[in-house]
Tab-separated table of C-alpha atoms in Angstrom:
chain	number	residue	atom	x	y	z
W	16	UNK	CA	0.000	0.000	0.000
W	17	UNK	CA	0.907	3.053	-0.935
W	18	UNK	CA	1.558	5.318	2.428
W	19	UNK	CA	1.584	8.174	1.327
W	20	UNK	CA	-2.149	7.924	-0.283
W	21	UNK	CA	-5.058	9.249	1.578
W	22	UNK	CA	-6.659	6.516	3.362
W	23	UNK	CA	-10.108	6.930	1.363
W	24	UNK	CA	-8.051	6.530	-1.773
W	25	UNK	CA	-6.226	3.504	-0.441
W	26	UNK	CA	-9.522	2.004	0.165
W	27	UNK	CA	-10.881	2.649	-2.957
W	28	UNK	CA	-7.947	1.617	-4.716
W	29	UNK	CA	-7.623	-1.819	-3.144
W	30	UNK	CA	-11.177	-2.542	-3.840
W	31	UNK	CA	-10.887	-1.602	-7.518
W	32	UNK	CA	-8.274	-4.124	-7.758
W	33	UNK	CA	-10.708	-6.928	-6.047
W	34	UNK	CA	-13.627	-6.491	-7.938
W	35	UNK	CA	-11.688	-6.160	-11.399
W	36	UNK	CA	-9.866	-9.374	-10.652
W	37	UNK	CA	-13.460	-10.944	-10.053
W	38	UNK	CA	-14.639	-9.488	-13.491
W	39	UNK	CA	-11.684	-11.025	-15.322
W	40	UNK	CA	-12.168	-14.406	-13.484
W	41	UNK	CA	-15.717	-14.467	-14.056
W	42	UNK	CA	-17.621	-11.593	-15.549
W	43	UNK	CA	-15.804	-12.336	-19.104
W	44	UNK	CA	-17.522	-10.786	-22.309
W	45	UNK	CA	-20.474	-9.644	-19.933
W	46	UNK	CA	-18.989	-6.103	-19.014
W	47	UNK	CA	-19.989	-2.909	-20.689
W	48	UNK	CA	-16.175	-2.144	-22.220
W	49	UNK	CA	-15.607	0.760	-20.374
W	50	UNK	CA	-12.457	2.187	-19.245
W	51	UNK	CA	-10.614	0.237	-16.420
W	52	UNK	CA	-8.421	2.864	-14.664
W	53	UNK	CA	-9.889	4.412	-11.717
W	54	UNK	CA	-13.633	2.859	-12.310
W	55	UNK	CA	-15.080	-0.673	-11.208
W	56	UNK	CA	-16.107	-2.739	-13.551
W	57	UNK	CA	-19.937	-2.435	-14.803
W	58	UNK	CA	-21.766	-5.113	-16.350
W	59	UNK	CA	-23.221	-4.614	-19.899
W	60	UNK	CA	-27.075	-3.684	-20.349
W	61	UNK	CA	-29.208	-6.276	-19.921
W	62	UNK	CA	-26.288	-8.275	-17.926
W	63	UNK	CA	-27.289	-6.524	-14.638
W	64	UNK	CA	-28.636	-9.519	-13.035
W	65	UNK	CA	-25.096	-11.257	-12.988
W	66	UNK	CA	-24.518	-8.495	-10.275
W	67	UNK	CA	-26.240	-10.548	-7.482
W	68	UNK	CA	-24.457	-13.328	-6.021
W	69	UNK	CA	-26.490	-16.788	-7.087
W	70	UNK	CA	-25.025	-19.674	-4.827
W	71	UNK	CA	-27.629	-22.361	-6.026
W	72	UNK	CA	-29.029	-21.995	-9.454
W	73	UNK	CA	-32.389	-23.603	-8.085
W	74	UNK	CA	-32.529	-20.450	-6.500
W	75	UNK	CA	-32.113	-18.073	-8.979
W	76	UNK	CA	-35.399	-17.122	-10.070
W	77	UNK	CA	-36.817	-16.645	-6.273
W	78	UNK	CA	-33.693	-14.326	-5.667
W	79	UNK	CA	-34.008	-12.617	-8.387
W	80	UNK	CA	-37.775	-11.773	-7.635
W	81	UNK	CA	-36.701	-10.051	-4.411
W	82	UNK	CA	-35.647	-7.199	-6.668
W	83	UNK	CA	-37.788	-6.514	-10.123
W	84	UNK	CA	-35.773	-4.389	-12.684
W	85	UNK	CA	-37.824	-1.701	-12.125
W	86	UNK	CA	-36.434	-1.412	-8.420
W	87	UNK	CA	-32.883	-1.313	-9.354
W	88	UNK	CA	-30.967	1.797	-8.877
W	89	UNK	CA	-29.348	3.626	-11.508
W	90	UNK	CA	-26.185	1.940	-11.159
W	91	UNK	CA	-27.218	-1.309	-10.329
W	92	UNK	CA	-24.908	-2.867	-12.966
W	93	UNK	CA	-21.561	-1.375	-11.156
W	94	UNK	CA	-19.832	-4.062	-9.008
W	95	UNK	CA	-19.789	-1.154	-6.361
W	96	UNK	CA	-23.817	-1.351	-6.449
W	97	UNK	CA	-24.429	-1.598	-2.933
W	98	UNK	CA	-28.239	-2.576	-3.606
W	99	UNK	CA	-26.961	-5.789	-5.597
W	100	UNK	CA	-25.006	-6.367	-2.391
W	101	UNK	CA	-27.094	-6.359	0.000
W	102	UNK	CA	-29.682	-8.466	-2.182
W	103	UNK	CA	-26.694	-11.362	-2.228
W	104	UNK	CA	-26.048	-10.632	1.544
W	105	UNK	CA	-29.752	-10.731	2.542
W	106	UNK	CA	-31.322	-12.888	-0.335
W	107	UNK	CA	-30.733	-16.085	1.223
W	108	UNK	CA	-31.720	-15.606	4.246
W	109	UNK	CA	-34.817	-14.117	3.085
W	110	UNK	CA	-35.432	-16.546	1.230
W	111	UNK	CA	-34.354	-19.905	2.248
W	112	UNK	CA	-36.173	-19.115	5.634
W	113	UNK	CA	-33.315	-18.262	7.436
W	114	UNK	CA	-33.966	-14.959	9.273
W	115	UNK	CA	-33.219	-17.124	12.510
W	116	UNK	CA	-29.384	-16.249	11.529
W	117	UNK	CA	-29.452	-12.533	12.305
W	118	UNK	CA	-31.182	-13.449	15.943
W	119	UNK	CA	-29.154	-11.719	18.802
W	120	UNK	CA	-26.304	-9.831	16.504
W	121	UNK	CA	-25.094	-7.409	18.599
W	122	UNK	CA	-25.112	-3.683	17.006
W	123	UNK	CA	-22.254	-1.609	17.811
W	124	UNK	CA	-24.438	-0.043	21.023
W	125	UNK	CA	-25.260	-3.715	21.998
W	126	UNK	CA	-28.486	-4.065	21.321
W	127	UNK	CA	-29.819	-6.778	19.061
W	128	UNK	CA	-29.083	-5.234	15.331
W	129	UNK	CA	-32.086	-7.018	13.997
W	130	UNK	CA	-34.083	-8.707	16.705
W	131	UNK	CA	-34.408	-10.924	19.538
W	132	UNK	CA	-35.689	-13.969	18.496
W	133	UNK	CA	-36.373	-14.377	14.580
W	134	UNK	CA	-39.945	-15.770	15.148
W	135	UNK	CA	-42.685	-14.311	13.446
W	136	UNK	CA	-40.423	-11.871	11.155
W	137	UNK	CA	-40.547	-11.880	7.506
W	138	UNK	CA	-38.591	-9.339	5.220
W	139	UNK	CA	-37.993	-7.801	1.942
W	140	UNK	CA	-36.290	-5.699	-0.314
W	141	UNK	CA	-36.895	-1.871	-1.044
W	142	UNK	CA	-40.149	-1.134	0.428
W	143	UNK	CA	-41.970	2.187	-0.561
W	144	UNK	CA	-42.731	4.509	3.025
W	145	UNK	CA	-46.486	5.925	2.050
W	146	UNK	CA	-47.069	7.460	5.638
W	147	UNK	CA	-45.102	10.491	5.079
W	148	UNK	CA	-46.895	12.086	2.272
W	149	UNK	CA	-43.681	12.153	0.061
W	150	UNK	CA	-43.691	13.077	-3.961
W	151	UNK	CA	-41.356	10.354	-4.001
W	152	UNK	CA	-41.816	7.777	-1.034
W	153	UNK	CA	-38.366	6.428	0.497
W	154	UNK	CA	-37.314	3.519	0.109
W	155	UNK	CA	-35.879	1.003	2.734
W	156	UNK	CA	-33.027	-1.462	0.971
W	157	UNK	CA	-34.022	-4.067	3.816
W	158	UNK	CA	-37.745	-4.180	5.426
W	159	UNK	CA	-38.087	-6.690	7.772
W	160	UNK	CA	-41.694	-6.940	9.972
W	161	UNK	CA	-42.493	-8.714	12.760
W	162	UNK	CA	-44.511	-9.684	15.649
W	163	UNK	CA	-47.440	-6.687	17.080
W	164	UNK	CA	-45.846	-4.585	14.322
W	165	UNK	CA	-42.501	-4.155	15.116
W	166	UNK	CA	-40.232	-3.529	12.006
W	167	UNK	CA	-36.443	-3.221	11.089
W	168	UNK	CA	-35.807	-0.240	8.438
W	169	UNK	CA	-32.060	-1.275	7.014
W	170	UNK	CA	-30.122	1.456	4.622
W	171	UNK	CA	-27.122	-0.620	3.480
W	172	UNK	CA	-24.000	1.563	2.802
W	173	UNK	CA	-20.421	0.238	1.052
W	174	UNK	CA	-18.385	2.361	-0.766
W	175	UNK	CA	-20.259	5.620	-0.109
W	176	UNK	CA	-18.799	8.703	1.536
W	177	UNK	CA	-21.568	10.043	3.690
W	178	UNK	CA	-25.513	9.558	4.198
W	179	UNK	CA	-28.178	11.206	1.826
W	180	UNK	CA	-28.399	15.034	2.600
W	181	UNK	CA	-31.766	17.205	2.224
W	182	UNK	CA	-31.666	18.366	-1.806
W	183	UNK	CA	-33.409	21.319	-1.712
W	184	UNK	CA	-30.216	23.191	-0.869
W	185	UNK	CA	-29.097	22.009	-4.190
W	186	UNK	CA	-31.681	22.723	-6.207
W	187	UNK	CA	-30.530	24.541	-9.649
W	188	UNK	CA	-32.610	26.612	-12.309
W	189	UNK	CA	-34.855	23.711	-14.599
W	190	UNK	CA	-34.753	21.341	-11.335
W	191	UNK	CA	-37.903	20.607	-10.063
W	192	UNK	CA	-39.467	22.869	-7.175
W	193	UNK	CA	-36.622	25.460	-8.474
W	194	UNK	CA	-37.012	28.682	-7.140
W	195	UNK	CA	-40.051	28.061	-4.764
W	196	UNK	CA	-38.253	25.152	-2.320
W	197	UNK	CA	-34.730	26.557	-2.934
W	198	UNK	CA	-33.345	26.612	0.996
W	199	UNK	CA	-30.487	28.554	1.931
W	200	UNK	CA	-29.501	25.464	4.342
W	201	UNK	CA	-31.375	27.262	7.665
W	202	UNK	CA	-34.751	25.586	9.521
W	203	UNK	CA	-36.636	29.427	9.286
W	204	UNK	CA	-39.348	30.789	6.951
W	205	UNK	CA	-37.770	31.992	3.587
W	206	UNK	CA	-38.829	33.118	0.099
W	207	UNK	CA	-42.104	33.707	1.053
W	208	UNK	CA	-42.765	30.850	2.634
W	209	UNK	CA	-45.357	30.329	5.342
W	210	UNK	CA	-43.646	27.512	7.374
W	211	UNK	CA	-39.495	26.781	8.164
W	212	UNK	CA	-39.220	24.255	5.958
W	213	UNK	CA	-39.786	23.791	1.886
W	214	UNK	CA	-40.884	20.621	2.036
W	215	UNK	CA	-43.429	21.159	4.811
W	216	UNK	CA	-44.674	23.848	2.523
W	217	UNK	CA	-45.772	21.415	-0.210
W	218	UNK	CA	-47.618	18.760	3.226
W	219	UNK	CA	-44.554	16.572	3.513
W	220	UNK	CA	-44.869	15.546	7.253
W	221	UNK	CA	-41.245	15.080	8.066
W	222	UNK	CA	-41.365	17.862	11.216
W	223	UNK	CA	-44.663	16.440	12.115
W	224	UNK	CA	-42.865	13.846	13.329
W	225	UNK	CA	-38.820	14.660	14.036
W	226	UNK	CA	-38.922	16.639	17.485
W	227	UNK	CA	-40.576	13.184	19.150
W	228	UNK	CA	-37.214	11.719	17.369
W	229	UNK	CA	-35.011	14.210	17.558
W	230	UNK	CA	-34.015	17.203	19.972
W	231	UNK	CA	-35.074	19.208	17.214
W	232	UNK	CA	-37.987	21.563	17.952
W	233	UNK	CA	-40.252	22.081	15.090
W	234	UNK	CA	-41.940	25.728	16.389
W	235	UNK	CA	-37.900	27.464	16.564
W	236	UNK	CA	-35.418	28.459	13.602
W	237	UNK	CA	-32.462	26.660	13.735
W	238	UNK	CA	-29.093	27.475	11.981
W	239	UNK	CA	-28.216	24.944	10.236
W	240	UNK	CA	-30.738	22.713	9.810
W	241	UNK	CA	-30.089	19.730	11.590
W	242	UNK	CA	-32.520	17.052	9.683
W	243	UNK	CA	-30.038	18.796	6.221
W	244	UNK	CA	-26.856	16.545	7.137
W	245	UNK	CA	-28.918	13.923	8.477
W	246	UNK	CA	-31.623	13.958	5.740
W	247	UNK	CA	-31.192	9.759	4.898
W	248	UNK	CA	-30.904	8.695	8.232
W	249	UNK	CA	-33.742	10.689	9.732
W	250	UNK	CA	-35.966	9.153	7.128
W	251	UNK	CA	-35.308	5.751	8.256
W	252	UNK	CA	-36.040	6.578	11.849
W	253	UNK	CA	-39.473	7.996	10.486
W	254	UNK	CA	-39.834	4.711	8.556
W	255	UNK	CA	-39.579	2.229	11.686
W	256	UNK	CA	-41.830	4.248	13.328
W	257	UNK	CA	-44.615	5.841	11.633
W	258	UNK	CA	-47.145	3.820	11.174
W	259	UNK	CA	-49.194	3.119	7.953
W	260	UNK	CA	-52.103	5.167	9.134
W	261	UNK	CA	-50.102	8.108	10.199
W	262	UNK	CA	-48.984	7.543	13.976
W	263	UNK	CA	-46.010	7.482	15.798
W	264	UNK	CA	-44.710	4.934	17.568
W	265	UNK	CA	-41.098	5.172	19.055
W	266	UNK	CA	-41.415	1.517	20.259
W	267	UNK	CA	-42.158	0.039	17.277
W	268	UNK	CA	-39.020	0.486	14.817
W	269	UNK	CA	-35.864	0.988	15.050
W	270	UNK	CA	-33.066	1.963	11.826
W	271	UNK	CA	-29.884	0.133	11.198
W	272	UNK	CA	-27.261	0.955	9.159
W	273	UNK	CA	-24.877	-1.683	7.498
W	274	UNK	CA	-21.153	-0.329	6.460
W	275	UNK	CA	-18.387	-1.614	5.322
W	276	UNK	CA	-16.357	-1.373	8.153
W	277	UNK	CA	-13.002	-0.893	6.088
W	278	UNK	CA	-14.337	2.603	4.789
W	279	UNK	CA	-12.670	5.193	6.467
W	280	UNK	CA	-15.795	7.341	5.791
W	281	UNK	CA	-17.858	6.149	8.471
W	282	UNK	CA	-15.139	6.020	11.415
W	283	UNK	CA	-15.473	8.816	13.668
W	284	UNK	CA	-13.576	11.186	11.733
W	285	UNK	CA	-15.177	10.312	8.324
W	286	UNK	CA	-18.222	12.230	6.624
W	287	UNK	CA	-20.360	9.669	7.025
W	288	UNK	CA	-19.513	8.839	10.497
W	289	UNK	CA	-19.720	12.252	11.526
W	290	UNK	CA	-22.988	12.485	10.169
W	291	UNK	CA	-24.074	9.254	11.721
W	292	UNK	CA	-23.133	11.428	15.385
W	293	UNK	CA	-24.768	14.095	14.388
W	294	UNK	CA	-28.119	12.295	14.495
W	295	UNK	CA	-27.338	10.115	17.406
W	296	UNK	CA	-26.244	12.591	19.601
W	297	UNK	CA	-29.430	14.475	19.244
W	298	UNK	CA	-31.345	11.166	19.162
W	299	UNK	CA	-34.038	11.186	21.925
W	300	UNK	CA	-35.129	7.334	21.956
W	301	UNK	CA	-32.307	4.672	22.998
W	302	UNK	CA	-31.855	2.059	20.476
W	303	UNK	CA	-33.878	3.660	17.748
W	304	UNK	CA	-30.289	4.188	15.697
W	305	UNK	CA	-28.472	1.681	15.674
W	306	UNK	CA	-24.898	0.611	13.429
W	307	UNK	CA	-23.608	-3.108	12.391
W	308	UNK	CA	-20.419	-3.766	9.691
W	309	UNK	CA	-21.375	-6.311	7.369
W	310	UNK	CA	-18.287	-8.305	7.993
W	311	UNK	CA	-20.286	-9.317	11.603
W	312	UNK	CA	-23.718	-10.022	9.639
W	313	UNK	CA	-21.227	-12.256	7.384
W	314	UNK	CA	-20.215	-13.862	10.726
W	315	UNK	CA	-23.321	-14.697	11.568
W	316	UNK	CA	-24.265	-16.496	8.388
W	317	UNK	CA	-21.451	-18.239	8.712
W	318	UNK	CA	-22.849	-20.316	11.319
W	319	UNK	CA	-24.925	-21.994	8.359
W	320	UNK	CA	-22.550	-24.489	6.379
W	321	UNK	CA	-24.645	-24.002	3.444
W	322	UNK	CA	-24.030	-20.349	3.495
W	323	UNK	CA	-19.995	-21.047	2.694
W	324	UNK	CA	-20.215	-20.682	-1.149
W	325	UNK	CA	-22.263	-17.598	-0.786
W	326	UNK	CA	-19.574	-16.247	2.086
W	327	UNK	CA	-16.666	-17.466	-0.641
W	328	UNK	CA	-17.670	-15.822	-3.346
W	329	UNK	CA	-18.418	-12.135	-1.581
W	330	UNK	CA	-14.577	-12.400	-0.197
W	331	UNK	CA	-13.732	-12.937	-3.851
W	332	UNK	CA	-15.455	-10.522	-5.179
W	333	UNK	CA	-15.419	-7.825	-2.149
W	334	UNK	CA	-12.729	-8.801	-0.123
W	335	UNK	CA	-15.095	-8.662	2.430
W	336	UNK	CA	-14.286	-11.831	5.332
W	337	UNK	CA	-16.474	-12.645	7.955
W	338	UNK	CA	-15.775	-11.236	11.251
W	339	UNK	CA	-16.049	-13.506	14.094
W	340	UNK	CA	-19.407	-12.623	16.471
């Protein structure tokens, strides 16, 4: 390794290498021909299935079905695609029946990353949020329900630098809601506006709910706006705990996040992890945030012998070992 290279770079790098070596092993002829320096490899259109990790070809067509084309991200076909990821990492489980697995992981605050006891959960993949009145709902990468309601909202992270952030700071002349939701990155009335935030404005209910959340007080300005950094993982909190028909429930949910625990963005002094302290630290319900690496969800699998081929071919391909749990 080089020493001198920044350690995001370093990380970066050494992945690249990984997941090219994979492609020329055994992603031959099914790439798109695009340049090899400083990109991963990304498979060619119509080849973006190969993406997703198939250990049994029996099971190809139910794994598959946990993620229709028209759910797949924009770059679903790169090897970096951490939605094909987690749909290897958390197809088989999901669908051999094997949720029992994840039982009793311990999250980095020590409480049970998923759950408990795995009986009476069922999961999928990318659920829509309707509850919050959004013009485009989220989506969780991993929903998993269970018994009296309770739920799991996942947001699986690998290679990305930091968490979603709010857009409307962003917005640019032709974008839509340009000049009207334009926000100059403050919680306080602006541009004519009759409430703090733009997207209140046009009946999203985000502050309805954040200040049971969050120390955030809804009827104040604040400068910044704290829900701007933490736009993505706010939205998972609201997920695991606002209910269909519009209630709260802090007991219900809670949000996990998955990382790659070799990405020096989400250590303490990384963007991401900064981000990720931001919202805990003004967190006002214990457990409702919680973090896991996926090298200790790949430890847990590994407790399943038939899981090895699956848990061989993402060290191939990744580089990513299970860690012991």
């Amino acid at each position: 390794m080089n020493r001198s290279m920044p350690s995001g770079a370093a990380y970066e790098q050494a992945l690249l290498e990984c997941l090219w070596a994979y492609a020329d092993t055994h992603l031959t002829g099914q790439l798109d021909g695009g340049r090899r320096d400083g990109r991963p490899p990304v498979l060619a259109k119509g080849r973006e299935a190969l993406n997703v990790i198939v250990s049994d070809e029996a099971e190809t067509e139910a794994l598959t079905a946990l993620m229709p084309a028209r759910e797949r991200h924009r770059h679903y076909g790169s090897l970096k695609s951490s939605q094909a990821l987690a749909q290897s990492v958390f197809g088989l489980p999901l669908i051999r029946d094997r949720l029992d697995l994840l039982a009793g992981l311990e999250a980095e605050c020590g409480r049970p990353a998923f759950f408990t006891d795995a009986g009476g959960w069922t999961g999928g993949l990318e659920q829509e949020v309707e509850a919050l009145n959004e013009r485009r709902a989220t989506s969780i990468d991993v929903w998993l329900q269970g018994p009296e309601g309770a739920r799991v909202a996942v947001e699986c992270k690998f290679t990305e630098n930091e968490f979603g952030r709010c857009s409307r700071l962003r917005l640019r002349p032709g974008d839509s809601g340009y000049p009207a939701q334009l926000c100059d990155g403050s919680y306080s009335v602006q541009r004519d506006r009759m409430t703090r935030c733009s997207l209140t404005e046009i009946d999203i209910r985000y502050w309805e709910y954040l200040p049971t959340l969050f120390d955030w007080p809804a009827d104040v300005d604040h400068a910044p706006c704290p829900f701007g950094e933490t736009y993505q993982i706010g939205r998972n909190a609201l997920a695991a705990t606002v209910g269909s028909g519009g209630s709260i429930d802090p007991a219900s949910g809670h949000a996990l996040i998955v990382y790659d625990a070799r990405n020096p963005a989400f250590s303490d002094s990384g963007r991401a992890g900064r981000q990720w302290r931001m919202a805990l630290d003004t967190c006002r319900i214990p457990g409702l945030l919680r973090r896991v690496a996926w090298q200790r969800i790949l430890g847990a699998l590994s407790a399943d012998a038939s899981m090895k081929p699956l848990l061989a071919t993402l060290e191939a391909k990744y580089g990513l070992r299970p860690e012991q749990v």
